[in-house]
Amino acid sequence: MTLRPGGPVVVVGGGPAGAATAWALARDGEEVVVLDRARFPRDKPCSEYMSPQASRLLADMGALAAVEAAGAASLAGMIVRAPSGARIRGEFAANHGFRGFRDRGLALRRRRLDPLLLDAARRAGARVEEGVRVTGVETDGAGRVTGVRTLDDRGAERVRRAGLVVGADGLRSVVARRLGLAGRLPWPRRIAFVAHYAGVAGVGDLGEMHVDGDGYCGIASVGNGETNVAVVVPARAARHAAGDPGAFLDAWIAHRPHLAPRFAGAERVSRARATGPFAARARRAWAPGAALVGDAADFFDPFTGEGIYAALRGGELLAPYARAALAAGGAAAGGALREYDRARRREFGGKWAVERLIGAAVAFPPLMNHAARVLSRRRDMADLLVGVTGDFVPAREVLRAGFLLKLLVPPRAPRLPSVEAAAEPLSAEP
Ligand SMILES: Cc1cc2nc3c(=O)[nH]c(=O)nc-3n(C[C@H](O)[C@H](O)[C@H](O)COP(=O)(O)OP(=O)(O)OC[C@H]3O[C@@H](n4cnc5c(N)ncnc54)[C@H](O)[C@@H]3O)c2cc1C
């Protein structure tokens, strides 16, 4: 283990981004301390789906077998219902010539997943301290980050020195805010309501997204007989929640004739949680002596369910640049962290563009209805799009003029009967 004169790498936050960063750095011999304000296991509002490519990272971390053994659901693809009722079905295993690390995605409750990821970081040699909240960052006279201030859940305050501080502390990152890096995107302003149910009818091995004029609802098995249900609505609509997210969630579902019958025999088995608004992007993902990763660096909208992959991949991406920064030390370290920021843009830039296109379609029902009309007849295009959200088809495949044009101009080909038939069990509509 490399003991740095400036102190260990302090990773703030032990979610997927923090665990992956800590794992990668500790595996390479760095002294790493992870601080999380929570005590694990804990729930986190999330739809809890992981793309096929996330399995590659889980496998590298030595956590894939444990995630599967914990009862993770296996998902073959996605089905999206537009406000018009038209359905798009896309599967990960398809004929487009791209293959993921696995042909299926996984879904597991975060109270089960996150401790397994932290265990992987511990096995690699990282120290994990739970119940420790970071309240601020320490800087030297030149503005370089030298450590963090903490408050533990017994009320003890401390200053901890760090060779590098990694802000992996999620959407409302204290590290990003204290360093003046946090940035909010003006749009979309959405709030999510998430809970687990038992006994939802018709839940299969496809993740479901039901888009409506006033928001959307994600439904997917997370294994162990539980179904994750997330309703995401514009912030103005969420004002009616009035402190009772469970009632809001139940009422939203009860008002959808295509969903309500499936919940007739269902029971909510976890506390409903609300979170948002979430559209945020740090001005940059580094400052002298510090780097941001995962949601702390950027987050758009949960529709495409890519945050966990981006968090894990972000940690893997950061590690070599962090090591270079530690080796360079002082002012020279900034060069390596600046390179990390550029690498993030190269890695995620295309996905950010696709997310924004999908986000626009979700916000404007006529656009969504049109896209659904086209994609319900073009299974090849739907598979390609689902492959991009599955993180194994390059984003450029769907950003090409040819693909976008086909999406805008309705095809003349007849509707494929198999698409409709496969979608039938999802809806109680006539
Ligand atoms: C409604 C919703 C649905 C989603 N669905 C999906 C999905 O299906 N699939 C998907 O891949 N992604 C999904 N996401 C996104 C995903 O949840 C995040 O992108 C992912 O959790 C990011 O991981 P992270 O490690 O960056 O942050 P987090 O998972 O938020 O972890 C941050 C950690 O930092 C800790 N922390 C925070 N502040 C401090 C502090 N001051 N001091 C110490 N510790 C601190 C927290 O306790 C937490 O453990 C969804 C998000 C939402 C809101």
Coordinates of C-alpha atoms and ligand atoms in Angstrom, one line a residue:
M1 CA 0.0 0.0 0.0
T2 CA 1.4 3.4 -1.0
L3 CA 1.3 5.8 2.0
R4 CA 1.3 9.3 0.6
P5 CA 2.9 12.2 2.6
G6 CA -0.3 14.3 2.0
G7 CA -2.5 11.5 3.5
P8 CA -4.7 8.8 1.9
V9 CA -7.2 9.2 -0.9
V10 CA -10.4 10.2 0.9
V11 CA -13.5 9.0 -1.0
V12 CA -16.6 10.8 0.2
G13 CA -19.6 8.6 -0.4
G14 CA -19.8 4.8 -0.5
G15 CA -22.4 4.3 -3.3
P16 CA -21.5 2.7 -6.6
A17 CA -19.2 5.5 -7.6
G18 CA -17.3 5.7 -4.3
A19 CA -17.1 1.9 -4.0
A20 CA -15.7 1.5 -7.6
T21 CA -13.2 4.3 -7.2
A22 CA -12.0 3.0 -3.9
W23 CA -11.8 -0.6 -5.3
A24 CA -9.8 0.5 -8.3
L25 CA -7.4 2.7 -6.3
A26 CA -6.9 0.2 -3.4
R27 CA -6.3 -2.6 -5.9
D28 CA -3.5 -0.5 -7.4
G29 CA -1.9 -0.2 -4.0
E30 CA -3.2 3.3 -2.9
E31 CA -4.2 3.9 0.7
V32 CA -8.0 4.7 0.5
V33 CA -10.5 5.7 3.1
V34 CA -14.2 5.7 2.2
L35 CA -16.5 7.9 4.4
D36 CA -20.3 7.6 4.2
R37 CA -22.8 9.4 6.3
A38 CA -25.1 6.4 6.2
R39 CA -24.8 3.0 7.9
F40 CA -25.3 0.1 5.4
P41 CA -27.5 -1.5 4.4
R42 CA -29.6 1.5 3.5
D43 CA -32.2 2.1 0.8
K44 CA -31.6 4.7 -1.9
P45 CA -34.4 6.0 -4.2
C46 CA -33.5 4.3 -7.5
S47 CA -35.1 2.0 -10.0
E48 CA -32.2 -0.4 -9.3
Y49 CA -31.7 -1.7 -12.9
M50 CA -28.2 -2.3 -14.1
S51 CA -27.2 -2.4 -17.8
P52 CA -25.6 -5.6 -19.3
Q53 CA -22.3 -3.7 -19.3
A54 CA -22.5 -3.0 -15.6
S55 CA -22.0 -6.7 -15.2
R56 CA -18.5 -6.3 -16.7
L57 CA -17.6 -3.9 -13.9
L58 CA -19.2 -6.0 -11.2
A59 CA -17.2 -9.0 -12.5
D60 CA -14.0 -7.0 -12.4
M61 CA -14.7 -6.0 -8.9
G62 CA -15.3 -9.6 -8.0
A63 CA -18.9 -8.8 -7.0
L64 CA -21.0 -10.3 -9.9
A65 CA -21.4 -13.7 -8.3
A66 CA -22.5 -12.2 -5.0
V67 CA -25.0 -9.9 -6.7
E68 CA -26.5 -12.8 -8.5
A69 CA -26.5 -14.9 -5.4
A70 CA -28.3 -12.1 -3.6
G71 CA -31.3 -12.8 -5.9
A72 CA -30.9 -10.1 -8.5
A73 CA -33.6 -10.2 -11.3
S74 CA -32.3 -10.7 -14.8
L75 CA -33.8 -8.4 -17.4
A76 CA -33.9 -9.1 -21.2
G77 CA -34.6 -5.6 -22.3
M78 CA -37.1 -2.8 -22.0
I79 CA -40.7 -2.1 -23.0
V80 CA -41.9 1.5 -23.3
R81 CA -45.5 2.5 -23.4
A82 CA -46.2 5.9 -25.0
P83 CA -49.1 8.1 -23.9
S84 CA -51.0 6.9 -27.0
G85 CA -50.7 3.3 -25.8
A86 CA -48.2 2.4 -28.5
R87 CA -45.5 0.2 -27.2
I88 CA -41.8 -0.1 -28.0
R89 CA -40.0 -3.3 -27.2
G90 CA -36.2 -3.6 -27.4
E91 CA -34.0 -6.4 -26.2
F92 CA -30.3 -6.5 -25.4
A93 CA -29.7 -9.7 -27.4
A94 CA -30.4 -8.7 -30.9
N95 CA -29.2 -8.9 -34.5
H96 CA -27.5 -5.5 -34.7
G97 CA -24.0 -7.0 -34.4
F98 CA -23.2 -5.7 -30.9
R99 CA -23.0 -7.9 -27.9
G100 CA -22.8 -6.8 -24.3
F101 CA -20.7 -8.4 -21.6
R102 CA -23.9 -10.2 -20.8
D103 CA -27.1 -10.5 -22.8
R104 CA -29.2 -9.4 -19.8
G105 CA -29.2 -6.6 -17.3
L106 CA -29.6 -7.1 -13.6
A107 CA -31.8 -5.5 -10.9
L108 CA -31.3 -5.7 -7.2
R109 CA -32.4 -3.5 -4.3
R110 CA -29.8 -1.0 -3.4
R111 CA -29.9 -2.1 0.3
R112 CA -28.5 -5.4 -1.0
L113 CA -26.3 -4.1 -3.9
D114 CA -24.4 -1.3 -2.3
P115 CA -23.0 -3.3 0.7
L116 CA -21.7 -5.9 -1.8
L117 CA -19.9 -3.2 -3.7
L118 CA -18.4 -1.8 -0.5
D119 CA -17.3 -5.3 0.4
A120 CA -15.4 -5.5 -2.9
A121 CA -13.6 -2.2 -2.0
R122 CA -12.7 -3.6 1.4
R123 CA -11.4 -6.8 -0.1
A124 CA -9.1 -4.7 -2.3
G125 CA -7.8 -3.0 0.8
A126 CA -9.9 0.2 1.2
R127 CA -11.0 1.2 4.7
V128 CA -14.7 2.1 4.9
E129 CA -16.1 4.2 7.7
E130 CA -19.9 4.4 8.0
G131 CA -21.8 7.0 9.9
V132 CA -19.3 9.8 9.0
R133 CA -20.7 12.9 7.3
V134 CA -18.4 15.2 5.4
T135 CA -19.3 18.7 6.2
G136 CA -16.7 20.7 4.4
V137 CA -13.4 20.6 2.5
E138 CA -10.0 22.0 3.8
T139 CA -7.8 23.9 1.4
D140 CA -4.3 25.4 1.6
G141 CA -3.4 29.0 0.9
A142 CA -3.2 28.3 -2.8
G143 CA -6.8 26.9 -2.9
R144 CA -5.6 23.3 -3.2
V145 CA -7.8 20.7 -1.4
T146 CA -5.9 19.1 1.5
G147 CA -8.6 17.2 3.3
V148 CA -12.2 17.2 4.6
R149 CA -14.0 18.1 7.8
T150 CA -16.2 15.4 9.2
L151 CA -19.0 14.9 11.8
D152 CA -19.7 11.3 12.9
D153 CA -23.0 10.0 14.2
R154 CA -21.7 10.2 17.8
G155 CA -21.2 14.0 17.3
A156 CA -17.4 14.0 17.0
E157 CA -15.9 16.5 14.6
R158 CA -12.6 15.9 12.9
V159 CA -10.3 17.3 10.1
R160 CA -8.8 14.5 8.0
R161 CA -5.9 15.2 5.7
A162 CA -6.0 13.7 2.2
G163 CA -3.6 13.4 -0.7
L164 CA -6.7 13.5 -2.9
V165 CA -10.4 14.0 -2.1
V166 CA -12.9 12.2 -4.3
G167 CA -16.4 13.6 -4.2
A168 CA -18.6 10.5 -4.8
D169 CA -21.3 11.9 -2.6
G170 CA -24.2 11.8 -5.0
L171 CA -26.6 14.3 -6.4
R172 CA -26.3 17.1 -3.8
S173 CA -22.5 16.6 -3.4
V174 CA -21.1 18.6 -0.5
V175 CA -17.7 18.3 -2.1
A176 CA -18.9 19.8 -5.4
R177 CA -20.8 22.6 -3.6
R178 CA -18.0 23.5 -1.2
L179 CA -15.6 23.7 -4.2
G180 CA -18.0 25.9 -6.2
L181 CA -18.3 23.1 -8.9
A182 CA -21.9 22.3 -8.5
G183 CA -24.2 23.3 -11.4
R184 CA -27.9 22.8 -11.9
L185 CA -29.5 22.3 -15.3
P186 CA -32.7 24.4 -15.7
W187 CA -34.5 21.5 -17.3
P188 CA -36.0 19.0 -16.7
R189 CA -37.2 19.7 -13.1
R190 CA -38.6 16.3 -12.1
I191 CA -39.3 14.6 -8.8
A192 CA -39.3 10.8 -8.3
F193 CA -41.3 8.7 -5.9
V194 CA -40.0 5.2 -5.4
A195 CA -41.2 2.2 -3.4
H196 CA -41.1 -1.6 -3.6
Y197 CA -44.3 -3.7 -4.0
A198 CA -45.0 -7.4 -3.7
G199 CA -47.7 -9.0 -5.8
V200 CA -47.8 -6.7 -8.9
A201 CA -49.4 -8.7 -11.7
G202 CA -47.7 -9.3 -15.1
V203 CA -44.2 -8.4 -14.2
G204 CA -41.9 -10.3 -16.5
D205 CA -38.2 -10.1 -17.6
L206 CA -38.5 -6.8 -19.4
G207 CA -38.2 -3.5 -17.5
E208 CA -41.3 -1.3 -18.2
M209 CA -41.6 2.4 -18.7
H210 CA -45.1 3.9 -18.9
V211 CA -45.0 7.4 -20.2
D212 CA -48.0 9.7 -19.7
G213 CA -48.8 13.3 -20.2
D214 CA -48.0 14.1 -16.5
G215 CA -44.9 11.9 -15.9
Y216 CA -43.8 8.4 -16.3
C217 CA -43.7 5.2 -14.3
G218 CA -40.9 2.6 -14.2
I219 CA -41.8 -1.0 -13.2
A220 CA -39.3 -3.8 -12.9
S221 CA -38.6 -6.9 -10.8
V222 CA -35.6 -6.5 -8.4
G223 CA -35.7 -10.1 -7.5
N224 CA -36.7 -11.7 -4.2
G225 CA -40.4 -11.4 -5.1
E226 CA -40.2 -7.6 -5.1
T227 CA -41.1 -5.1 -7.8
N228 CA -39.5 -1.6 -7.9
V229 CA -42.0 1.1 -8.8
A230 CA -40.8 4.6 -9.6
V231 CA -43.1 7.5 -10.6
V232 CA -41.3 10.6 -12.0
V233 CA -43.3 13.8 -12.4
P234 CA -42.6 17.5 -13.1
A235 CA -41.7 19.3 -9.9
R236 CA -44.9 21.4 -10.1
A237 CA -47.1 18.2 -10.1
A238 CA -45.2 16.9 -7.0
R239 CA -46.4 19.7 -4.9
H240 CA -49.6 17.7 -4.3
A241 CA -47.5 15.0 -2.6
A242 CA -47.7 17.1 0.6
G243 CA -45.2 15.0 2.6
D244 CA -46.9 11.7 1.9
P245 CA -44.9 10.1 -1.0
G246 CA -46.7 6.7 -0.6
A247 CA -50.1 8.2 -1.0
F248 CA -49.0 10.2 -4.0
L249 CA -47.5 7.0 -5.6
D250 CA -50.6 4.9 -5.0
A251 CA -52.9 7.7 -6.3
W252 CA -50.8 8.2 -9.5
I253 CA -51.1 4.5 -10.2
A254 CA -54.7 4.2 -9.3
H255 CA -55.5 6.9 -11.9
R256 CA -54.0 4.9 -14.8
P257 CA -56.5 2.4 -16.2
H258 CA -53.6 0.4 -17.8
L259 CA -51.8 0.0 -14.5
A260 CA -54.3 0.1 -11.7
P261 CA -55.7 -3.5 -12.2
R262 CA -52.1 -4.9 -12.0
F263 CA -51.8 -3.4 -8.5
A264 CA -55.2 -4.7 -7.2
G265 CA -53.5 -7.5 -5.3
A266 CA -50.2 -5.7 -4.6
E267 CA -48.8 -4.5 -1.3
R268 CA -46.3 -1.8 -0.7
V269 CA -43.4 -3.4 1.2
S270 CA -41.0 -0.5 1.6
R271 CA -41.3 3.1 2.7
A272 CA -42.0 5.3 -0.3
R273 CA -39.2 7.8 -0.9
A274 CA -39.2 11.1 -2.8
T275 CA -36.1 12.7 -4.4
G276 CA -35.3 15.4 -6.9
P277 CA -35.1 17.6 -8.8
F278 CA -32.1 15.9 -10.3
A279 CA -30.9 17.5 -13.5
A280 CA -27.4 18.6 -12.5
R281 CA -24.0 18.8 -14.0
A282 CA -20.8 20.0 -12.3
R283 CA -19.0 22.8 -14.1
R284 CA -16.1 20.5 -14.2
A285 CA -15.3 17.2 -12.5
W286 CA -12.1 18.4 -10.7
A287 CA -10.4 21.0 -8.7
P288 CA -6.8 21.1 -7.4
G289 CA -6.6 18.2 -5.0
A290 CA -10.1 16.9 -5.7
A291 CA -12.2 15.0 -8.3
L292 CA -15.9 14.3 -8.7
V293 CA -17.4 11.0 -9.9
G294 CA -20.9 9.5 -10.3
D295 CA -23.9 11.7 -9.6
A296 CA -21.7 14.2 -7.9
A297 CA -20.3 15.0 -11.4
D298 CA -23.5 14.8 -13.4
F299 CA -27.0 13.4 -13.5
F300 CA -29.7 14.0 -16.0
D301 CA -32.9 11.9 -15.6
P302 CA -33.5 8.4 -14.5
F303 CA -35.5 7.3 -17.6
T304 CA -32.6 5.4 -19.2
G305 CA -31.4 3.9 -16.0
E306 CA -27.7 4.5 -16.6
G307 CA -26.6 6.1 -13.3
I308 CA -25.2 2.9 -11.7
Y309 CA -23.2 2.0 -14.8
A310 CA -21.9 5.6 -15.1
A311 CA -21.0 5.6 -11.5
L312 CA -19.1 2.3 -11.6
R313 CA -17.4 3.2 -15.0
G314 CA -16.6 6.7 -13.7
G315 CA -14.7 5.2 -10.8
E316 CA -12.8 2.9 -13.1
L317 CA -12.0 5.8 -15.4
L318 CA -10.9 8.1 -12.6
A319 CA -8.4 5.7 -11.0
P320 CA -5.4 6.0 -13.4
Y321 CA -5.8 9.8 -13.5
A322 CA -6.0 10.0 -9.7
R323 CA -2.9 7.9 -9.4
A324 CA -1.1 10.2 -11.9
A325 CA -2.2 13.2 -9.9
L326 CA -0.9 11.7 -6.7
A327 CA 2.4 10.8 -8.3
A328 CA 2.8 14.3 -9.8
G329 CA 1.8 16.1 -6.6
G330 CA 1.4 19.8 -6.1
A331 CA 0.4 22.1 -9.0
A332 CA 1.4 19.4 -11.6
A333 CA -1.4 17.2 -10.4
G334 CA -4.0 19.5 -11.9
G335 CA -2.9 18.3 -15.4
A336 CA -3.9 14.7 -14.7
L337 CA -7.2 15.7 -13.3
R338 CA -8.0 18.0 -16.2
E339 CA -7.3 15.0 -18.4
Y340 CA -9.8 13.0 -16.4
D341 CA -12.4 15.6 -17.1
R342 CA -11.7 15.3 -20.8
A343 CA -11.8 11.5 -20.6
R344 CA -15.3 11.8 -19.0
R345 CA -16.6 13.9 -21.8
R346 CA -15.2 11.4 -24.4
E347 CA -16.7 8.5 -22.5
F348 CA -20.1 9.9 -21.7
G349 CA -20.6 12.7 -24.2
G350 CA -22.6 10.6 -26.7
K351 CA -24.7 9.1 -23.9
W352 CA -25.5 12.6 -22.6
A353 CA -26.8 13.6 -26.1
V354 CA -29.0 10.4 -26.3
E355 CA -30.3 11.0 -22.8
R356 CA -31.3 14.5 -23.7
L357 CA -33.1 13.3 -26.9
I358 CA -35.0 10.7 -24.9
G359 CA -35.7 13.3 -22.2
A360 CA -37.2 15.6 -24.8
A361 CA -39.5 12.9 -26.1
V362 CA -40.6 12.0 -22.6
A363 CA -41.4 15.7 -21.9
F364 CA -43.5 16.2 -25.1
P365 CA -46.2 13.5 -25.5
P366 CA -46.7 14.1 -29.3
L367 CA -42.9 13.5 -29.8
M368 CA -43.1 10.3 -27.7
N369 CA -46.2 9.1 -29.5
H370 CA -44.5 9.7 -32.8
A371 CA -41.3 7.9 -31.8
A372 CA -43.3 5.0 -30.4
R373 CA -45.3 4.7 -33.6
V374 CA -42.0 4.4 -35.6
L375 CA -40.2 2.2 -33.1
S376 CA -43.1 -0.2 -32.6
R377 CA -42.7 -1.1 -36.3
R378 CA -39.0 -1.0 -36.4
R379 CA -37.8 -3.6 -33.9
D380 CA -34.2 -3.3 -35.3
M381 CA -34.1 0.4 -34.3
A382 CA -35.7 -0.3 -30.9
D383 CA -33.1 -2.9 -30.2
L384 CA -30.3 -0.6 -31.2
L385 CA -31.6 2.2 -28.9
V386 CA -32.0 -0.3 -26.0
G387 CA -28.5 -1.4 -26.7
V388 CA -27.2 2.1 -26.3
T389 CA -29.0 2.4 -23.0
G390 CA -27.5 -1.0 -22.2
D391 CA -24.1 0.6 -22.5
F392 CA -22.7 -1.8 -25.2
V393 CA -23.9 -0.1 -28.4
P394 CA -22.0 3.1 -29.1
A395 CA -24.2 6.2 -28.8
R396 CA -23.1 7.3 -32.3
E397 CA -25.2 4.4 -33.8
V398 CA -28.4 6.2 -32.9
L399 CA -27.0 9.8 -33.3
R400 CA -26.4 9.2 -37.0
A401 CA -28.5 11.4 -39.4
G402 CA -29.9 8.2 -40.9
F403 CA -31.2 6.8 -37.7
L404 CA -32.6 10.2 -36.5
L405 CA -34.3 10.7 -39.9
K406 CA -35.9 7.3 -39.8
L407 CA -37.2 8.2 -36.3
L408 CA -38.8 11.4 -37.6
V409 CA -40.2 10.0 -40.8
P410 CA -42.8 7.3 -40.2
P411 CA -42.1 4.0 -42.0
R412 CA -44.4 2.5 -44.6
A413 CA -43.8 -1.1 -43.5
P414 CA -46.7 -2.9 -41.9
R415 CA -46.8 -3.4 -38.1
L416 CA -45.0 -6.5 -36.9
P417 CA -47.6 -8.7 -35.2
S418 CA -45.1 -10.2 -32.8
V419 CA -44.4 -6.9 -31.2
E420 CA -48.0 -6.3 -30.4
A421 CA -48.5 -9.9 -29.2
A422 CA -45.5 -9.7 -26.9
A423 CA -46.7 -6.4 -25.4
E424 CA -50.2 -7.6 -24.6
P425 CA -49.7 -8.9 -21.0
L426 CA -48.5 -5.5 -20.0
S427 CA -51.7 -3.8 -20.2
A428 CA -55.2 -4.2 -19.0
E429 CA -56.5 -2.0 -21.8
P430 CA -58.9 -3.5 -24.3
Ligands
LIG1 C1 -35.8 7.8 -9.2 C2 -34.4 7.3 -9.7 C3 -34.3 6.1 -10.4 C4 -33.1 5.7 -10.8 N1 -33.0 4.5 -11.5 C5 -31.9 4.0 -11.9 C6 -31.8 2.8 -12.5 O1 -32.7 2.0 -12.7 N2 -30.5 2.4 -13.0 C7 -29.4 3.1 -12.8 O2 -28.3 2.7 -13.2 N3 -29.5 4.3 -12.2 C8 -30.7 4.8 -11.7 N4 -30.7 6.0 -11.1 C9 -29.5 6.7 -10.9 C10 -28.7 6.1 -9.8 O3 -29.4 6.0 -8.6 C11 -27.5 7.0 -9.5 O4 -26.9 7.4 -10.7 C12 -26.4 6.2 -8.7 O5 -26.9 5.9 -7.4 C13 -25.1 7.1 -8.6 O6 -24.2 6.5 -7.7 P1 -23.3 7.5 -6.8 O7 -22.4 6.5 -6.1 O8 -22.7 8.5 -7.6 O9 -24.3 8.2 -5.8 P2 -25.2 7.6 -4.6 O10 -25.6 6.2 -5.0 O11 -26.2 8.6 -4.3 O12 -24.2 7.4 -3.4 C14 -23.7 8.6 -2.7 C15 -23.3 8.2 -1.3 O13 -22.8 9.3 -0.7 C16 -23.2 9.4 0.6 N5 -23.1 10.8 1.0 C17 -23.8 11.8 0.6 N6 -23.4 13.0 1.2 C18 -22.5 12.6 2.0 C19 -21.7 13.4 2.9 N7 -21.8 14.7 3.1 N8 -20.8 12.7 3.7 C20 -20.6 11.4 3.6 N9 -21.3 10.6 2.7 C21 -22.2 11.3 2.0 C22 -24.6 8.9 0.6 O14 -25.0 8.3 1.9 C23 -24.5 7.8 -0.4 O15 -24.3 6.5 0.1 C24 -31.9 6.4 -10.6 C25 -32.0 7.6 -9.9 C26 -33.3 8.1 -9.4 C27 -33.3 9.3 -8.6

